């Protein structure tokens, strides 16, 4: 599933130094097979030339309200009518003010006024202009009318001063766009999905822990794909160095016990649980409250207690579609089958633990009690997209069969 494929996006660029960042957004949306029509205000052209956007989108850049198109329909009317989404990035204080007042004195403001498509706005400006009551009131007005207006980031501005006014990074803007399109068109729109990611840290003393090599890459990619499919996603994340996907609710945890509490909490009212985290099976029996010292030449014995099996504890939740992962070093399929059954799962994703943990690529085998198939080695985002497609198909079948675990699903599920 690629929520951007064949979507028509009108990208309005206003006059801010942040306009250069949006060139990368235009490129990435185009590479993801969206059709991107860039509209530049006169001020925007003082910062970046139309040729940059034209080269990246492979489409003419629109700058002139009075340029007569070949079909004879005045540009702004057809622009707004055929678009799936208008994105204004960067949105200046001036453009926000004109939009709030309903002024339509250039191609962008006129297209916004004439459209029925959703509008996503990413303000970027001097921090004092952003906190000014006029700007804040304009943003509140636009939000009240249904426009999605993002918060700018805090940090060093071009001036240079520090404050809130920076345009979010292109990847974050793309995430917000995917989320918005997903909520309107995605197969999981209206659904709540919980994804766990990363490993856990089980403390030995205040400075040491037992952990594993999980990087969180696969879980983060799964969360992004579930978001693109339109779900409200809660990502329960163990410690990782990754930036979470945009438009996803993140709950950070460290230990398995902490993760269990967070998962139980997040699963209230959820439809799907994707348990990708590499949860430590054992934890030190008791945490020592000071740094353990070496005593002579002796080694030390660490007593480990068993952690709860979070997925296993969810077996009674027959109203939840459950996806587990089985990372194994041997007997991959046989072990995965046992886990599918024992943990009452609807789907299990088996993979070679050594070849995939902490790495950017993965080869997965998907098992659901009836079907089994192996995908080629691919990047984790590619594998996550295929897995979410499979989850969507089976989730819909499962709903039709009154929410059964894989072992109780009828073999012939097509009727
Ligand atoms: O039993 P095993 O750890 O191999 O099972 C793997 C699956 O169970 C994964 O989906 C993992 O997230 C989940 N799991 C869990 N709680 C544990 C250990 C694993 O939910 N304590």
Short mmCIF file of C-alpha atoms and ligand atoms in Angstrom, two decimals:
data_model
loop_
_atom_site.label_atom_id
_atom_site.label_comp_id
_atom_site.label_asym_id
_atom_site.label_seq_id
_atom_site.Cartn_x
_atom_site.Cartn_y
_atom_site.Cartn_z
CA UNK A 1 0.00 0.00 0.00
CA UNK A 2 1.30 3.41 -0.99
CA UNK A 3 -1.14 6.06 0.19
CA UNK A 4 0.61 8.71 -1.97
CA UNK A 5 0.29 6.83 -5.28
CA UNK A 6 -1.69 8.88 -7.84
CA UNK A 7 -2.75 11.45 -5.25
CA UNK A 8 -2.92 15.01 -6.55
CA UNK A 9 -1.25 17.39 -4.15
CA UNK A 10 -1.18 21.14 -4.53
CA UNK A 11 1.94 22.38 -2.74
CA UNK A 12 1.75 26.08 -1.93
CA UNK A 13 5.14 27.66 -1.17
CA UNK A 14 5.29 31.07 0.52
CA UNK A 15 8.09 33.58 1.05
CA UNK A 16 10.23 32.25 3.89
CA UNK A 17 13.82 31.09 4.01
CA UNK A 18 12.37 27.65 4.90
CA UNK A 19 11.16 27.38 1.27
CA UNK A 20 14.39 25.54 0.38
CA UNK A 21 13.44 22.66 2.69
CA UNK A 22 10.23 22.12 0.77
CA UNK A 23 12.15 21.30 -2.41
CA UNK A 24 13.08 18.00 -0.76
CA UNK A 25 9.46 17.40 0.24
CA UNK A 26 8.33 18.01 -3.36
CA UNK A 27 10.97 15.53 -4.55
CA UNK A 28 10.00 12.84 -2.04
CA UNK A 29 6.27 13.14 -2.74
CA UNK A 30 6.99 12.86 -6.48
CA UNK A 31 9.21 9.80 -5.95
CA UNK A 32 6.35 8.25 -3.95
CA UNK A 33 4.20 8.63 -7.10
CA UNK A 34 2.06 11.58 -6.04
CA UNK A 35 1.33 14.26 -8.65
CA UNK A 36 2.67 17.46 -7.16
CA UNK A 37 1.61 20.85 -8.54
CA UNK A 38 3.65 23.60 -6.96
CA UNK A 39 2.13 27.07 -6.58
CA UNK A 40 4.61 29.76 -5.55
CA UNK A 41 3.73 33.17 -4.16
CA UNK A 42 5.68 36.14 -5.50
CA UNK A 43 7.67 36.31 -2.23
CA UNK A 44 8.53 32.60 -2.39
CA UNK A 45 10.28 33.21 -5.71
CA UNK A 46 12.68 35.56 -3.92
CA UNK A 47 13.98 32.55 -1.96
CA UNK A 48 13.82 29.60 -4.41
CA UNK A 49 13.38 29.65 -8.18
CA UNK A 50 10.46 27.90 -9.90
CA UNK A 51 12.99 25.89 -11.95
CA UNK A 52 14.01 23.98 -8.79
CA UNK A 53 10.46 22.75 -8.17
CA UNK A 54 9.81 22.20 -11.86
CA UNK A 55 12.85 19.93 -12.13
CA UNK A 56 11.92 17.96 -8.99
CA UNK A 57 8.20 17.49 -9.74
CA UNK A 58 8.58 17.27 -13.52
CA UNK A 59 5.54 19.54 -13.79
CA UNK A 60 5.10 23.23 -14.58
CA UNK A 61 5.24 25.48 -11.53
CA UNK A 62 2.30 27.84 -11.18
CA UNK A 63 3.03 31.44 -10.30
CA UNK A 64 0.65 33.63 -12.27
CA UNK A 65 -3.07 33.89 -11.58
CA UNK A 66 -3.65 35.38 -15.03
CA UNK A 67 -1.74 32.85 -17.13
CA UNK A 68 -4.53 31.38 -19.26
CA UNK A 69 -4.43 27.56 -19.36
CA UNK A 70 -5.04 25.59 -22.56
CA UNK A 71 -8.50 24.34 -21.51
CA UNK A 72 -9.64 27.94 -21.05
CA UNK A 73 -10.76 27.40 -17.42
CA UNK A 74 -9.22 30.06 -15.22
CA UNK A 75 -6.39 28.31 -13.36
CA UNK A 76 -7.37 28.67 -9.71
CA UNK A 77 -10.83 27.14 -10.16
CA UNK A 78 -9.62 23.91 -11.77
CA UNK A 79 -6.60 23.79 -9.44
CA UNK A 80 -8.68 23.51 -6.29
CA UNK A 81 -11.27 21.24 -7.88
CA UNK A 82 -8.99 18.37 -8.91
CA UNK A 83 -6.80 18.10 -5.88
CA UNK A 84 -6.78 15.53 -3.07
CA UNK A 85 -4.91 17.79 -0.67
CA UNK A 86 -3.52 21.31 -0.47
CA UNK A 87 -0.30 21.65 1.52
CA UNK A 88 0.97 25.12 2.38
CA UNK A 89 4.61 24.94 3.47
CA UNK A 90 6.13 27.17 4.57
CA UNK A 91 3.06 29.23 5.45
CA UNK A 92 4.00 32.81 6.34
CA UNK A 93 2.17 35.07 8.82
CA UNK A 94 0.98 37.10 5.82
CA UNK A 95 -0.53 34.11 3.99
CA UNK A 96 -2.16 32.84 7.22
CA UNK A 97 -3.70 36.29 7.70
CA UNK A 98 -5.00 36.46 4.14
CA UNK A 99 -6.45 32.94 4.42
CA UNK A 100 -8.13 33.73 7.75
CA UNK A 101 -9.66 36.88 6.22
CA UNK A 102 -10.82 35.03 3.10
CA UNK A 103 -8.73 37.25 0.85
CA UNK A 104 -7.93 35.78 -2.55
CA UNK A 105 -5.45 38.06 -4.23
CA UNK A 106 -3.02 35.50 -5.65
CA UNK A 107 -3.12 32.01 -7.13
CA UNK A 108 -2.55 30.17 -3.82
CA UNK A 109 -5.11 32.00 -1.67
CA UNK A 110 -7.64 31.81 -4.50
CA UNK A 111 -7.10 28.06 -4.95
CA UNK A 112 -7.56 27.52 -1.18
CA UNK A 113 -10.78 29.52 -1.17
CA UNK A 114 -12.09 27.59 -4.19
CA UNK A 115 -11.26 24.06 -2.99
CA UNK A 116 -13.18 21.38 -1.16
CA UNK A 117 -10.01 19.39 -0.52
CA UNK A 118 -8.45 19.28 2.97
CA UNK A 119 -5.75 21.86 3.66
CA UNK A 120 -2.60 21.23 5.69
CA UNK A 121 -0.62 24.26 6.72
CA UNK A 122 2.95 24.34 8.13
CA UNK A 123 3.74 27.83 9.47
CA UNK A 124 7.36 29.03 9.55
CA UNK A 125 8.37 32.50 10.60
CA UNK A 126 10.26 34.64 13.09
CA UNK A 127 9.34 33.47 16.66
CA UNK A 128 7.97 36.90 17.62
CA UNK A 129 5.72 36.93 14.56
CA UNK A 130 4.52 33.43 15.48
CA UNK A 131 3.54 34.28 19.06
CA UNK A 132 1.98 37.61 18.01
CA UNK A 133 -1.70 37.66 18.96
CA UNK A 134 -2.72 38.42 15.36
CA UNK A 135 -0.97 35.27 14.04
CA UNK A 136 -2.27 33.12 16.89
CA UNK A 137 -5.83 34.32 16.33
CA UNK A 138 -5.55 33.67 12.59
CA UNK A 139 -4.29 30.12 13.26
CA UNK A 140 -7.12 29.51 15.74
CA UNK A 141 -9.63 30.73 13.12
CA UNK A 142 -8.20 28.46 10.41
CA UNK A 143 -8.19 25.44 12.78
CA UNK A 144 -11.78 26.12 13.79
CA UNK A 145 -12.71 26.02 10.11
CA UNK A 146 -11.12 22.57 9.77
CA UNK A 147 -7.65 23.38 8.46
CA UNK A 148 -4.84 21.23 9.90
CA UNK A 149 -2.24 23.77 11.08
CA UNK A 150 0.97 22.20 12.39
CA UNK A 151 3.09 23.57 15.24
CA UNK A 152 6.45 24.92 14.06
CA UNK A 153 9.57 23.45 15.69
CA UNK A 154 11.68 25.20 18.27
CA UNK A 155 15.33 25.93 17.52
CA UNK A 156 17.82 28.22 15.88
CA UNK A 157 16.32 30.50 13.24
CA UNK A 158 18.11 32.04 10.24
CA UNK A 159 18.41 35.45 11.97
CA UNK A 160 20.03 33.99 14.25
CA UNK A 161 17.66 33.82 17.24
CA UNK A 162 16.27 30.79 19.00
CA UNK A 163 12.56 30.20 19.39
CA UNK A 164 9.47 28.50 17.95
CA UNK A 165 9.12 29.18 14.25
CA UNK A 166 11.10 26.57 12.34
CA UNK A 167 9.48 24.53 9.59
CA UNK A 168 9.28 20.82 10.54
CA UNK A 169 11.77 18.65 8.66
CA UNK A 170 10.66 17.29 5.23
CA UNK A 171 10.26 13.74 6.61
CA UNK A 172 7.92 15.00 9.33
CA UNK A 173 5.87 16.99 6.79
CA UNK A 174 5.63 13.92 4.56
CA UNK A 175 4.48 11.88 7.59
CA UNK A 176 1.73 14.41 8.35
CA UNK A 177 0.62 14.33 4.69
CA UNK A 178 0.53 10.52 4.67
CA UNK A 179 -1.44 10.49 7.94
CA UNK A 180 -4.00 12.96 6.63
CA UNK A 181 -4.50 11.08 3.35
CA UNK A 182 -4.65 7.79 5.28
CA UNK A 183 -7.40 9.09 7.57
CA UNK A 184 -9.46 9.98 4.48
CA UNK A 185 -8.68 7.11 2.12
CA UNK A 186 -6.79 4.39 4.06
CA UNK A 187 -8.18 0.89 4.70
CA UNK A 188 -7.64 1.21 8.49
CA UNK A 189 -9.30 4.63 8.86
CA UNK A 190 -11.16 4.88 12.13
CA UNK A 191 -9.18 1.94 13.61
CA UNK A 192 -6.83 2.00 16.60
CA UNK A 193 -3.55 0.13 16.22
CA UNK A 194 -0.95 -0.47 18.94
CA UNK A 195 2.60 -1.22 17.77
CA UNK A 196 5.51 -2.11 20.08
CA UNK A 197 9.10 -1.58 18.98
CA UNK A 198 12.69 -1.89 20.13
CA UNK A 199 14.18 -3.91 22.93
CA UNK A 200 13.88 -3.47 26.68
CA UNK A 201 16.52 -2.47 29.23
CA UNK A 202 16.39 -4.52 32.43
CA UNK A 203 18.37 -2.70 35.14
CA UNK A 204 21.10 -4.48 37.10
CA UNK A 205 22.13 -1.39 39.06
CA UNK A 206 21.72 2.37 38.41
CA UNK A 207 24.21 2.37 35.50
CA UNK A 208 23.97 -1.14 33.97
CA UNK A 209 21.26 -3.09 32.26
CA UNK A 210 20.57 -6.28 30.32
CA UNK A 211 19.46 -5.48 26.80
CA UNK A 212 19.49 -6.83 23.25
CA UNK A 213 20.48 -5.63 19.77
CA UNK A 214 17.01 -4.54 18.65
CA UNK A 215 17.19 -1.12 16.97
CA UNK A 216 13.44 -0.47 16.70
CA UNK A 217 13.64 0.01 12.89
CA UNK A 218 11.06 -2.66 12.05
CA UNK A 219 8.53 -1.53 14.69
CA UNK A 220 8.91 2.12 13.70
CA UNK A 221 8.35 1.18 10.03
CA UNK A 222 5.26 -0.86 11.01
CA UNK A 223 3.88 2.13 12.96
CA UNK A 224 4.43 4.46 9.96
CA UNK A 225 2.67 2.02 7.59
CA UNK A 226 -0.30 1.55 9.95
CA UNK A 227 -0.56 5.36 10.14
CA UNK A 228 -0.49 5.60 6.32
CA UNK A 229 -3.32 3.06 6.24
CA UNK A 230 -5.36 5.57 8.24
CA UNK A 231 -5.17 4.10 11.76
CA UNK A 232 -4.68 6.03 14.97
CA UNK A 233 -1.37 4.51 16.04
CA UNK A 234 0.08 4.22 19.53
CA UNK A 235 3.75 3.29 19.33
CA UNK A 236 5.01 1.76 22.58
CA UNK A 237 8.75 2.10 22.17
CA UNK A 238 11.66 0.67 24.09
CA UNK A 239 14.87 2.73 24.18
CA UNK A 240 16.08 3.53 20.62
CA UNK A 241 17.98 6.30 18.85
CA UNK A 242 15.32 6.65 16.14
CA UNK A 243 13.07 9.65 15.46
CA UNK A 244 9.47 8.44 15.77
CA UNK A 245 7.21 8.72 12.72
CA UNK A 246 5.11 11.91 12.58
CA UNK A 247 1.43 11.83 13.54
CA UNK A 248 1.86 8.79 15.78
CA UNK A 249 1.29 8.77 19.56
CA UNK A 250 4.50 7.64 21.25
CA UNK A 251 4.73 6.02 24.70
CA UNK A 252 8.33 5.49 25.80
CA UNK A 253 9.16 2.63 28.12
CA UNK A 254 12.36 0.97 29.32
CA UNK A 255 11.65 -2.36 31.03
CA UNK A 256 9.40 -5.30 30.10
CA UNK A 257 7.19 -4.60 33.13
CA UNK A 258 6.83 -0.99 32.07
CA UNK A 259 6.04 -2.12 28.50
CA UNK A 260 3.35 -4.49 29.79
CA UNK A 261 1.59 -1.63 31.63
CA UNK A 262 1.83 0.63 28.56
CA UNK A 263 0.51 -2.08 26.19
CA UNK A 264 -2.41 -2.98 28.48
CA UNK A 265 -3.29 0.68 28.72
CA UNK A 266 -2.96 1.39 24.98
CA UNK A 267 -4.97 -1.71 24.04
CA UNK A 268 -8.12 -0.41 25.77
CA UNK A 269 -10.43 0.19 22.83
CA UNK A 270 -7.79 -0.88 20.27
CA UNK A 271 -8.54 -3.06 17.22
CA UNK A 272 -5.08 -4.40 16.36
CA UNK A 273 -1.95 -5.14 18.43
CA UNK A 274 1.33 -5.57 16.53
CA UNK A 275 3.84 -6.87 19.06
CA UNK A 276 7.17 -6.30 17.35
CA UNK A 277 9.26 -5.45 20.44
CA UNK A 278 12.12 -7.73 21.44
CA UNK A 279 10.97 -8.00 25.07
CA UNK A 280 13.60 -9.39 27.44
CA UNK A 281 12.46 -12.76 28.73
CA UNK A 282 14.37 -12.30 32.01
CA UNK A 283 15.24 -9.42 34.32
CA UNK A 284 17.63 -9.21 37.28
CA UNK A 285 15.76 -10.58 40.30
CA UNK A 286 16.27 -7.36 42.22
CA UNK A 287 17.68 -3.98 41.25
CA UNK A 288 20.68 -3.00 43.34
CA UNK A 289 20.44 0.70 44.22
CA UNK A 290 24.18 1.43 44.03
CA UNK A 291 26.82 0.71 41.39
CA UNK A 292 28.05 -2.85 41.97
CA UNK A 293 31.78 -2.92 42.80
CA UNK A 294 34.33 -5.57 41.88
CA UNK A 295 35.28 -7.59 44.93
CA UNK A 296 38.69 -9.23 44.50
CA UNK A 297 39.12 -11.80 41.73
CA UNK A 298 35.66 -13.37 42.10
CA UNK A 299 33.03 -13.26 39.35
CA UNK A 300 29.44 -12.68 40.32
CA UNK A 301 26.21 -14.63 39.98
CA UNK A 302 23.23 -12.67 38.74
CA UNK A 303 19.85 -14.15 39.60
CA UNK A 304 17.29 -13.58 36.84
CA UNK A 305 13.51 -13.57 37.24
CA UNK A 306 11.10 -14.42 34.41
CA UNK A 307 9.39 -11.46 32.73
CA UNK A 308 5.69 -11.67 31.88
CA UNK A 309 4.81 -12.73 28.32
CA UNK A 310 2.89 -9.62 27.28
CA UNK A 311 1.33 -11.16 24.16
CA UNK A 312 0.55 -14.38 26.05
CA UNK A 313 -1.31 -12.32 28.65
CA UNK A 314 -3.44 -10.81 25.87
CA UNK A 315 -4.67 -14.26 24.72
CA UNK A 316 -8.09 -13.65 26.30
CA UNK A 317 -8.58 -10.48 24.24
CA UNK A 318 -10.61 -12.09 21.47
CA UNK A 319 -11.79 -8.65 20.41
CA UNK A 320 -8.22 -7.71 19.43
CA UNK A 321 -6.48 -8.78 16.18
CA UNK A 322 -3.03 -9.86 17.37
CA UNK A 323 0.16 -9.98 15.34
CA UNK A 324 3.33 -11.45 16.86
CA UNK A 325 6.91 -11.69 15.66
CA UNK A 326 9.09 -14.76 16.06
CA UNK A 327 12.81 -14.05 15.80
CA UNK A 328 14.55 -17.42 15.87
CA UNK A 329 18.00 -18.82 15.27
CA UNK A 330 16.74 -22.35 14.44
CA UNK A 331 13.56 -24.23 13.47
CA UNK A 332 12.06 -20.90 12.38
CA UNK A 333 8.72 -22.09 11.01
CA UNK A 334 8.06 -24.81 13.59
CA UNK A 335 8.76 -22.38 16.45
CA UNK A 336 6.63 -19.67 14.85
CA UNK A 337 3.70 -22.12 14.47
CA UNK A 338 3.89 -23.04 18.16
CA UNK A 339 3.85 -19.35 19.15
CA UNK A 340 0.93 -18.56 16.83
CA UNK A 341 -1.08 -21.27 18.58
CA UNK A 342 0.13 -20.83 22.16
CA UNK A 343 -0.27 -17.04 22.20
CA UNK A 344 -3.65 -17.14 20.39
CA UNK A 345 -2.42 -14.92 17.53
CA UNK A 346 -4.07 -14.11 14.22
CA UNK A 347 -0.78 -13.69 12.40
CA UNK A 348 2.88 -14.29 13.12
CA UNK A 349 5.88 -12.89 11.28
CA UNK A 350 8.90 -15.21 11.47
CA UNK A 351 12.42 -14.01 10.79
CA UNK A 352 15.99 -15.10 11.31
CA UNK A 353 17.08 -13.38 14.53
CA UNK A 354 20.77 -13.09 13.66
CA UNK A 355 20.23 -11.87 10.07
CA UNK A 356 17.69 -9.16 10.96
CA UNK A 357 18.01 -7.83 14.50
CA UNK A 358 19.51 -4.33 14.50
CA UNK A 359 19.99 -4.39 10.69
CA UNK A 360 18.24 -2.35 7.98
CA UNK A 361 17.08 -5.39 5.94
CA UNK A 362 14.89 -8.35 6.81
CA UNK A 363 13.49 -11.52 5.27
CA UNK A 364 10.14 -12.48 6.74
CA UNK A 365 7.83 -15.48 6.54
CA UNK A 366 4.18 -14.71 7.18
CA UNK A 367 2.03 -17.43 8.84
CA UNK A 368 -1.62 -17.28 9.78
CA UNK A 369 -2.49 -20.90 10.57
CA UNK A 370 -3.74 -21.50 7.00
CA UNK A 371 -1.35 -19.76 4.65
CA UNK A 372 2.41 -19.40 4.83
CA UNK A 373 4.72 -17.55 2.52
CA UNK A 374 8.18 -16.06 2.52
CA UNK A 375 9.02 -12.61 1.16
CA UNK A 376 12.38 -11.76 -0.43
CA UNK A 377 15.05 -9.94 1.60
CA UNK A 378 14.07 -6.26 1.54
CA UNK A 379 14.37 -3.08 3.56
CA UNK A 380 12.36 -2.97 6.76
CA UNK A 381 10.01 -0.21 5.45
CA UNK A 382 9.30 -2.35 2.35
CA UNK A 383 8.63 -5.46 4.47
CA UNK A 384 6.45 -3.42 6.85
CA UNK A 385 4.31 -2.17 3.93
CA UNK A 386 3.65 -5.75 2.75
CA UNK A 387 2.92 -6.95 6.29
CA UNK A 388 0.40 -4.12 6.82
CA UNK A 389 -1.31 -5.10 3.53
CA UNK A 390 -1.60 -8.66 4.89
CA UNK A 391 -2.86 -7.41 8.26
CA UNK A 392 -5.55 -5.32 6.53
CA UNK A 393 -6.81 -8.28 4.45
CA UNK A 394 -6.92 -10.69 7.37
CA UNK A 395 -8.31 -8.10 9.79
CA UNK A 396 -11.29 -7.56 7.47
CA UNK A 397 -11.87 -11.33 7.14
CA UNK A 398 -11.56 -11.72 10.91
CA UNK A 399 -14.14 -8.97 11.49
CA UNK A 400 -16.50 -10.83 9.18
CA UNK A 401 -15.99 -14.00 11.27
CA UNK A 402 -16.76 -12.42 14.63
CA UNK A 403 -13.17 -11.88 15.73
CA UNK A 404 -11.57 -15.35 16.02
CA UNK A 405 -7.91 -16.31 16.64
CA UNK A 406 -6.10 -18.00 13.72
CA UNK A 407 -6.64 -21.55 15.11
CA UNK A 408 -10.43 -21.05 15.02
CA UNK A 409 -10.70 -19.26 11.66
CA UNK A 410 -12.50 -21.36 9.02
CA UNK A 411 -10.09 -22.57 6.29
CA UNK A 412 -12.39 -21.36 3.53
CA UNK A 413 -12.67 -17.71 4.38
CA UNK A 414 -13.70 -16.30 1.03
CA UNK A 415 -17.46 -16.46 1.27
O1 LIG B 1 8.16 -16.18 23.00
P1 LIG B 1 8.87 -15.24 22.10
O2 LIG B 1 9.63 -14.17 22.85
O3 LIG B 1 9.74 -15.84 21.08
O4 LIG B 1 7.68 -14.56 21.29
C1 LIG B 1 7.86 -13.50 20.45
C2 LIG B 1 6.63 -12.63 20.42
O5 LIG B 1 6.12 -12.45 21.74
C3 LIG B 1 6.94 -11.24 19.93
O6 LIG B 1 5.80 -10.76 19.25
C4 LIG B 1 7.22 -10.47 21.20
O7 LIG B 1 7.00 -9.09 21.04
C5 LIG B 1 6.26 -11.10 22.19
N1 LIG B 1 6.76 -11.17 23.57
C6 LIG B 1 6.01 -10.61 24.59
N2 LIG B 1 6.45 -10.67 25.89
C7 LIG B 1 7.61 -11.28 26.20
C8 LIG B 1 8.38 -11.85 25.17
C9 LIG B 1 7.92 -11.77 23.87
O8 LIG B 1 4.94 -10.06 24.30
N3 LIG B 1 8.02 -11.32 27.46
#
